[in-house]
Every structure is written in structure tokens, then in C-alpha cells.
C-alpha atoms as an extended CHARMM CRD file, in Angstrom:
* protein
*
       153  EXT
         1         1  MET       CA              7.6380000000       18.8370000000       15.9480000000  PROA      1               0.0000000000
         2         2  ASN       CA              7.0420000000       15.3320000000       17.2700000000  PROA      2               0.0000000000
         3         3  ASP       CA             10.2550000000       15.5650000000       19.3290000000  PROA      3               0.0000000000
         4         4  LEU       CA              9.1460000000       18.8950000000       20.8080000000  PROA      4               0.0000000000
         5         5  ARG       CA              5.7480000000       17.4240000000       21.6650000000  PROA      5               0.0000000000
         6         6  THR       CA              7.3420000000       14.3530000000       23.2880000000  PROA      6               0.0000000000
         7         7  LYS       CA              9.5320000000       16.6440000000       25.4130000000  PROA      7               0.0000000000
         8         8  GLY       CA              6.4820000000       18.6390000000       26.4860000000  PROA      8               0.0000000000
         9         9  SER       CA              7.6050000000       21.8710000000       24.8380000000  PROA      9               0.0000000000
        10        10  PRO       CA              5.0290000000       24.7000000000       25.0910000000  PROA      10              0.0000000000
        11        11  GLU       CA              5.7380000000       25.5510000000       21.4250000000  PROA      11              0.0000000000
        12        12  ALA       CA              4.2400000000       22.2220000000       20.3430000000  PROA      12              0.0000000000
        13        13  THR       CA              0.6090000000       23.2780000000       20.6830000000  PROA      13              0.0000000000
        14        14  ASP       CA             -2.1320000000       20.8850000000       19.6070000000  PROA      14              0.0000000000
        15        15  GLU       CA             -2.8710000000       23.0490000000       16.5480000000  PROA      15              0.0000000000
        16        16  LEU       CA              0.7560000000       23.2780000000       15.3790000000  PROA      16              0.0000000000
        17        17  TRP       CA              1.4060000000       19.5960000000       16.0200000000  PROA      17              0.0000000000
        18        18  SER       CA             -1.7550000000       18.6960000000       14.1210000000  PROA      18              0.0000000000
        19        19  LEU       CA             -0.7130000000       20.7980000000       11.1050000000  PROA      19              0.0000000000
        20        20  ALA       CA              2.8240000000       19.3720000000       11.1600000000  PROA      20              0.0000000000
        21        21  ASN       CA              1.4490000000       15.8320000000       10.9310000000  PROA      21              0.0000000000
        22        22  GLY       CA             -0.6990000000       16.6560000000        7.8930000000  PROA      22              0.0000000000
        23        23  PRO       CA             -4.3610000000       16.1630000000        7.1680000000  PROA      23              0.0000000000
        24        24  GLY       CA             -6.2570000000       12.9410000000        7.5660000000  PROA      24              0.0000000000
        25        25  ALA       CA             -6.8640000000       10.5840000000        4.6600000000  PROA      25              0.0000000000
        26        26  VAL       CA            -10.5030000000       11.6260000000        4.2370000000  PROA      26              0.0000000000
        27        27  ILE       CA            -11.0690000000       14.8650000000        2.3160000000  PROA      27              0.0000000000
        28        28  ASP       CA            -14.5580000000       16.3060000000        1.9520000000  PROA      28              0.0000000000
        29        29  PHE       CA            -15.5530000000       18.0020000000       -1.3080000000  PROA      29              0.0000000000
        30        30  TYR       CA            -18.3670000000       20.5060000000       -1.6750000000  PROA      30              0.0000000000
        31        31  SER       CA            -20.1470000000       22.1290000000       -4.5980000000  PROA      31              0.0000000000
        32        32  GLY       CA            -21.1860000000       25.1650000000       -2.5870000000  PROA      32              0.0000000000
        33        33  ARG       CA            -20.2180000000       27.0520000000        0.5230000000  PROA      33              0.0000000000
        34        34  ILE       CA            -21.0420000000       30.2410000000        2.3550000000  PROA      34              0.0000000000
        35        35  TYR       CA            -17.8670000000       32.0570000000        3.3440000000  PROA      35              0.0000000000
        36        36  ASN       CA            -17.9360000000       35.3980000000        5.1810000000  PROA      36              0.0000000000
        37        37  GLY       CA            -21.6220000000       35.6680000000        4.3170000000  PROA      37              0.0000000000
        38        38  ILE       CA            -20.9970000000       35.1570000000        0.5870000000  PROA      38              0.0000000000
        39        39  ARG       CA            -22.5740000000       32.1970000000       -1.2000000000  PROA      39              0.0000000000
        40        40  LEU       CA            -20.1960000000       30.5020000000       -3.6580000000  PROA      40              0.0000000000
        41        41  HSD       CA            -20.9380000000       27.5980000000       -5.9810000000  PROA      41              0.0000000000
        42        42  THR       CA            -18.6740000000       25.5540000000       -8.1940000000  PROA      42              0.0000000000
        43        43  ARG       CA            -19.0090000000       26.0560000000      -11.9110000000  PROA      43              0.0000000000
        44        44  ASN       CA            -20.5460000000       22.5890000000      -12.3700000000  PROA      44              0.0000000000
        45        45  ARG       CA            -23.2710000000       23.3300000000       -9.8330000000  PROA      45              0.0000000000
        46        46  GLU       CA            -23.8460000000       26.7180000000      -11.3940000000  PROA      46              0.0000000000
        47        47  ASN       CA            -24.5410000000       25.1460000000      -14.8010000000  PROA      47              0.0000000000
        48        48  ARG       CA            -27.8930000000       23.9330000000      -13.4470000000  PROA      48              0.0000000000
        49        49  ARG       CA            -28.8560000000       27.3300000000      -11.9760000000  PROA      49              0.0000000000
        50        50  THR       CA            -29.9740000000       30.7040000000      -13.2220000000  PROA      50              0.0000000000
        51        51  CYS       CA            -27.6130000000       32.7450000000      -11.0340000000  PROA      51              0.0000000000
        52        52  GLN       CA            -23.8310000000       32.9180000000      -11.2180000000  PROA      52              0.0000000000
        53        53  ASN       CA            -21.8250000000       32.3430000000       -8.0240000000  PROA      53              0.0000000000
        54        54  SER       CA            -18.5480000000       30.8010000000       -9.2090000000  PROA      54              0.0000000000
        55        55  GLY       CA            -16.6410000000       33.8360000000      -10.5230000000  PROA      55              0.0000000000
        56        56  LEU       CA            -13.5740000000       34.8560000000       -8.5280000000  PROA      56              0.0000000000
        57        57  VAL       CA            -10.7340000000       37.3350000000       -8.6020000000  PROA      57              0.0000000000
        58        58  VAL       CA             -7.5090000000       36.9680000000       -6.6240000000  PROA      58              0.0000000000
        59        59  GLU       CA             -4.7030000000       39.4720000000       -6.3920000000  PROA      59              0.0000000000
        60        60  GLY       CA             -1.3340000000       37.8910000000       -7.0580000000  PROA      60              0.0000000000
        61        61  ASP       CA              2.1190000000       38.0980000000       -8.5590000000  PROA      61              0.0000000000
        62        62  HSD       CA              2.9180000000       37.3760000000      -12.2160000000  PROA      62              0.0000000000
        63        63  ASN       CA              6.4970000000       37.9830000000      -13.4080000000  PROA      63              0.0000000000
        64        64  GLY       CA              7.1150000000       40.4080000000      -10.5590000000  PROA      64              0.0000000000
        65        65  ASN       CA              3.9540000000       42.4550000000      -11.1730000000  PROA      65              0.0000000000
        66        66  GLN       CA              0.8380000000       42.5630000000       -8.9970000000  PROA      66              0.0000000000
        67        67  ILE       CA             -2.1630000000       41.6260000000      -11.1520000000  PROA      67              0.0000000000
        68        68  ASN       CA             -5.6830000000       40.3360000000      -10.7170000000  PROA      68              0.0000000000
        69        69  PHE       CA             -6.2450000000       36.6830000000      -11.5680000000  PROA      69              0.0000000000
        70        70  TYR       CA             -9.7680000000       36.1490000000      -12.9110000000  PROA      70              0.0000000000
        71        71  GLY       CA            -11.3390000000       32.7220000000      -12.9130000000  PROA      71              0.0000000000
        72        72  TYR       CA            -13.9690000000       30.4810000000      -11.4550000000  PROA      72              0.0000000000
        73        73  LEU       CA            -14.3960000000       28.0040000000       -8.6290000000  PROA      73              0.0000000000
        74        74  CYS       CA            -14.0720000000       24.3340000000       -9.6460000000  PROA      74              0.0000000000
        75        75  LYS       CA            -14.0730000000       22.4520000000       -6.3550000000  PROA      75              0.0000000000
        76        76  ILE       CA            -14.1360000000       23.1440000000       -2.6190000000  PROA      76              0.0000000000
        77        77  TRP       CA            -11.8260000000       20.9690000000       -0.5180000000  PROA      77              0.0000000000
        78        78  GLU       CA            -12.0290000000       20.5840000000        3.2470000000  PROA      78              0.0000000000
        79        79  LEU       CA             -8.9600000000       19.0120000000        4.8330000000  PROA      79              0.0000000000
        80        80  LYS       CA             -9.4390000000       17.6310000000        8.3390000000  PROA      80              0.0000000000
        81        81  TYR       CA             -6.6790000000       17.5500000000       10.9290000000  PROA      81              0.0000000000
        82        82  LEU       CA             -6.3270000000       15.9830000000       14.3730000000  PROA      82              0.0000000000
        83        83  HSD       CA             -8.0260000000       17.7980000000       17.2610000000  PROA      83              0.0000000000
        84        84  GLY       CA            -10.8680000000       18.9660000000       14.9870000000  PROA      84              0.0000000000
        85        85  GLY       CA             -8.9210000000       21.4650000000       12.8810000000  PROA      85              0.0000000000
        86        86  THR       CA             -9.9500000000       22.0360000000        9.2840000000  PROA      86              0.0000000000
        87        87  VAL       CA             -8.5490000000       23.9290000000        6.3080000000  PROA      87              0.0000000000
        88        88  VAL       CA            -10.7470000000       24.8810000000        3.3600000000  PROA      88              0.0000000000
        89        89  LEU       CA             -9.1590000000       25.2930000000       -0.0780000000  PROA      89              0.0000000000
        90        90  PHE       CA            -10.7280000000       26.5640000000       -3.2830000000  PROA      90              0.0000000000
        91        91  GLN       CA             -9.5880000000       24.8460000000       -6.4670000000  PROA      91              0.0000000000
        92        92  CYS       CA             -9.9030000000       27.2990000000       -9.3530000000  PROA      92              0.0000000000
        93        93  GLU       CA             -9.2280000000       27.6830000000      -13.0360000000  PROA      93              0.0000000000
        94        94  TRP       CA             -7.7330000000       31.0030000000      -14.1490000000  PROA      94              0.0000000000
        95        95  TYR       CA             -8.3170000000       32.8320000000      -17.4080000000  PROA      95              0.0000000000
        96        96  ASP       CA             -5.1300000000       33.8030000000      -19.2130000000  PROA      96              0.0000000000
        97        97  THR       CA             -4.8890000000       37.5690000000      -18.7550000000  PROA      97              0.0000000000
        98        98  GLY       CA             -1.1070000000       37.7120000000      -18.7780000000  PROA      98              0.0000000000
        99        99  HSD       CA             -0.9380000000       39.3700000000      -22.1840000000  PROA      99              0.0000000000
       100       100  LYS       CA             -2.3450000000       42.8190000000      -22.8320000000  PROA      100             0.0000000000
       101       101  ASN       CA             -4.3450000000       41.5350000000      -25.8020000000  PROA      101             0.0000000000
       102       102  ARG       CA             -6.3440000000       39.2590000000      -23.4390000000  PROA      102             0.0000000000
       103       103  ILE       CA             -7.5110000000       41.9180000000      -20.9770000000  PROA      103             0.0000000000
       104       104  TYR       CA             -8.9400000000       45.3790000000      -21.5040000000  PROA      104             0.0000000000
       105       105  SER       CA             -9.3170000000       47.9020000000      -18.6890000000  PROA      105             0.0000000000
       106       106  ASP       CA            -10.2610000000       51.5460000000      -18.4580000000  PROA      106             0.0000000000
       107       107  GLU       CA            -11.7930000000       53.6580000000      -15.7020000000  PROA      107             0.0000000000
       108       108  HSD       CA            -15.2540000000       52.1260000000      -16.2910000000  PROA      108             0.0000000000
       109       109  VAL       CA            -14.8520000000       48.5080000000      -17.2940000000  PROA      109             0.0000000000
       110       110  THR       CA            -12.5910000000       45.4620000000      -17.2370000000  PROA      110             0.0000000000
       111       111  SER       CA            -13.1120000000       42.8960000000      -19.9710000000  PROA      111             0.0000000000
       112       112  ILE       CA            -11.2590000000       39.5890000000      -20.3400000000  PROA      112             0.0000000000
       113       113  ASP       CA            -10.7930000000       37.0080000000      -23.0820000000  PROA      113             0.0000000000
       114       114  VAL       CA            -12.0690000000       33.6620000000      -21.7520000000  PROA      114             0.0000000000
       115       115  THR       CA            -10.6900000000       31.3830000000      -24.4830000000  PROA      115             0.0000000000
       116       116  ARG       CA             -7.4730000000       30.3340000000      -22.7000000000  PROA      116             0.0000000000
       117       117  LEU       CA             -6.5720000000       29.1550000000      -19.2100000000  PROA      117             0.0000000000
       118       118  TRP       CA             -3.2410000000       29.4830000000      -17.4110000000  PROA      118             0.0000000000
       119       119  TYR       CA             -1.5420000000       28.6440000000      -14.1130000000  PROA      119             0.0000000000
       120       120  LYS       CA             -2.9360000000       25.1250000000      -14.3810000000  PROA      120             0.0000000000
       121       121  ASP       CA             -0.3850000000       23.9520000000      -11.7850000000  PROA      121             0.0000000000
       122       122  ASP       CA             -1.3390000000       26.6880000000       -9.3030000000  PROA      122             0.0000000000
       123       123  GLN       CA             -5.0520000000       26.1510000000       -8.7720000000  PROA      123             0.0000000000
       124       124  PHE       CA             -5.4950000000       26.4250000000       -5.0000000000  PROA      124             0.0000000000
       125       125  VAL       CA             -6.3010000000       29.5150000000       -2.9410000000  PROA      125             0.0000000000
       126       126  LEU       CA             -7.6340000000       30.1240000000        0.5240000000  PROA      126             0.0000000000
       127       127  PRO       CA            -11.1920000000       31.4650000000        0.7700000000  PROA      127             0.0000000000
       128       128  SER       CA             -9.8550000000       34.5810000000        2.5150000000  PROA      128             0.0000000000
       129       129  GLN       CA             -7.8880000000       35.4750000000       -0.6580000000  PROA      129             0.0000000000
       130       130  VAL       CA            -10.8230000000       35.6450000000       -3.0750000000  PROA      130             0.0000000000
       131       131  ARG       CA            -13.3390000000       38.2820000000       -4.0010000000  PROA      131             0.0000000000
       132       132  GLN       CA            -16.4830000000       37.3350000000       -5.8450000000  PROA      132             0.0000000000
       133       133  VAL       CA            -17.1530000000       38.5550000000       -9.3790000000  PROA      133             0.0000000000
       134       134  PHE       CA            -19.5420000000       37.6450000000      -12.1340000000  PROA      134             0.0000000000
       135       135  TYR       CA            -19.0320000000       37.7110000000      -15.8680000000  PROA      135             0.0000000000
       136       136  VAL       CA            -21.3120000000       39.3330000000      -18.4460000000  PROA      136             0.0000000000
       137       137  ASN       CA            -21.0110000000       38.8700000000      -22.2080000000  PROA      137             0.0000000000
       138       138  ASP       CA            -19.1050000000       41.7650000000      -23.7600000000  PROA      138             0.0000000000
       139       139  THR       CA            -21.1840000000       42.7420000000      -26.7770000000  PROA      139             0.0000000000
       140       140  ASN       CA            -18.5290000000       45.2130000000      -27.9990000000  PROA      140             0.0000000000
       141       141  LYS       CA            -15.4940000000       42.9110000000      -28.0430000000  PROA      141             0.0000000000
       142       142  GLY       CA            -17.1620000000       39.6580000000      -29.1630000000  PROA      142             0.0000000000
       143       143  LYS       CA            -18.3480000000       36.2270000000      -28.0490000000  PROA      143             0.0000000000
       144       144  ASN       CA            -15.1020000000       35.2020000000      -26.2930000000  PROA      144             0.0000000000
       145       145  TRP       CA            -14.9790000000       38.2940000000      -24.0730000000  PROA      145             0.0000000000
       146       146  ARG       CA            -16.6320000000       38.8640000000      -20.6900000000  PROA      146             0.0000000000
       147       147  VAL       CA            -17.0490000000       42.0480000000      -18.7130000000  PROA      147             0.0000000000
       148       148  VAL       CA            -16.0120000000       41.5690000000      -15.0840000000  PROA      148             0.0000000000
       149       149  GLU       CA            -18.5150000000       42.8500000000      -12.5300000000  PROA      149             0.0000000000
       150       150  ARG       CA            -17.3720000000       42.9910000000       -8.9380000000  PROA      150             0.0000000000
       151       151  VAL       CA            -19.9370000000       41.9570000000       -6.3660000000  PROA      151             0.0000000000
       152       152  LYS       CA            -20.5810000000       44.4500000000       -3.5950000000  PROA      152             0.0000000000
       153       153  HSD       CA            -21.9780000000       42.8340000000       -0.4690000000  PROA      153             0.0000000000
């Protein structure tokens, strides 16, 4: 990319060149953010509040099957690039719903077991990939189960 830019190639736009050279050394972290009109907080910030804004669901692939990954927002990263470009990443923790005994779904409700986490090495998603959810105690299945409620905006 640097060679193309030196030669004045039109393909070496400022944005592409900036991305190819990586982000700057300073990364900003946030505990809350409004994205597409939706207020999101990290789980740590949420612990001091009465409302829940850290629950997320992301559609993804697990062993060749499309599933929903349920979890919560841990940290918001903002990477800064040359020419003023930024990339926001959400760092998340995902509940282990890869086994059928850890998730229950029917036409009315989805309930998940929140005792185990998974995909600990795959924590980052783009804000455009997430949908907001909140979790309610599942009184039928027990203390380690939460009913997933999708947020409609």
C-alpha cells in the first residue's frame, strides 16, 4: 500500500492507506455509547444503575450452524487512524449456549443458562453486528437461567 501511495496510485486513497498502516498507539475506552440511537453501557457501569443496557445478541457461525450468541458488553474500544478515521469495537463476553441443555427456545420464549462463558478468544464485534437484549430471571428454570428479551426501538 505504501508503494502504491508513493507512486500516486488512485487506489491508495487516504482511508485505505490509513487502515493499511494500522491504528495509532492511543486507544480510547468508553463505558457507554449511543449507537444508531441505542444507548449501551458496559456491564461494570450497569452494576451501579437500575436499568440494564449491556445485553447483546449477535448472529454468528458455530460448527457450521448459524446461531445467536448471547452475552454482554464489557468494554468499548475506539481505534484512531491517520486522517481522522476511527473504528469502534465492542468487547463482549458470550454465554455458552452451544449445547442444547444450556439454551431453551420455543415460539414464546428463549431462556439461557448463564453459568458458563465461551469463545473467550473471540470477544470483539462491530457495533453494526449487535442487537440489544436484556435478561430477566427465569423463575421456571432456576437461578442460573435468564429469559432473553429483545429490545424493540
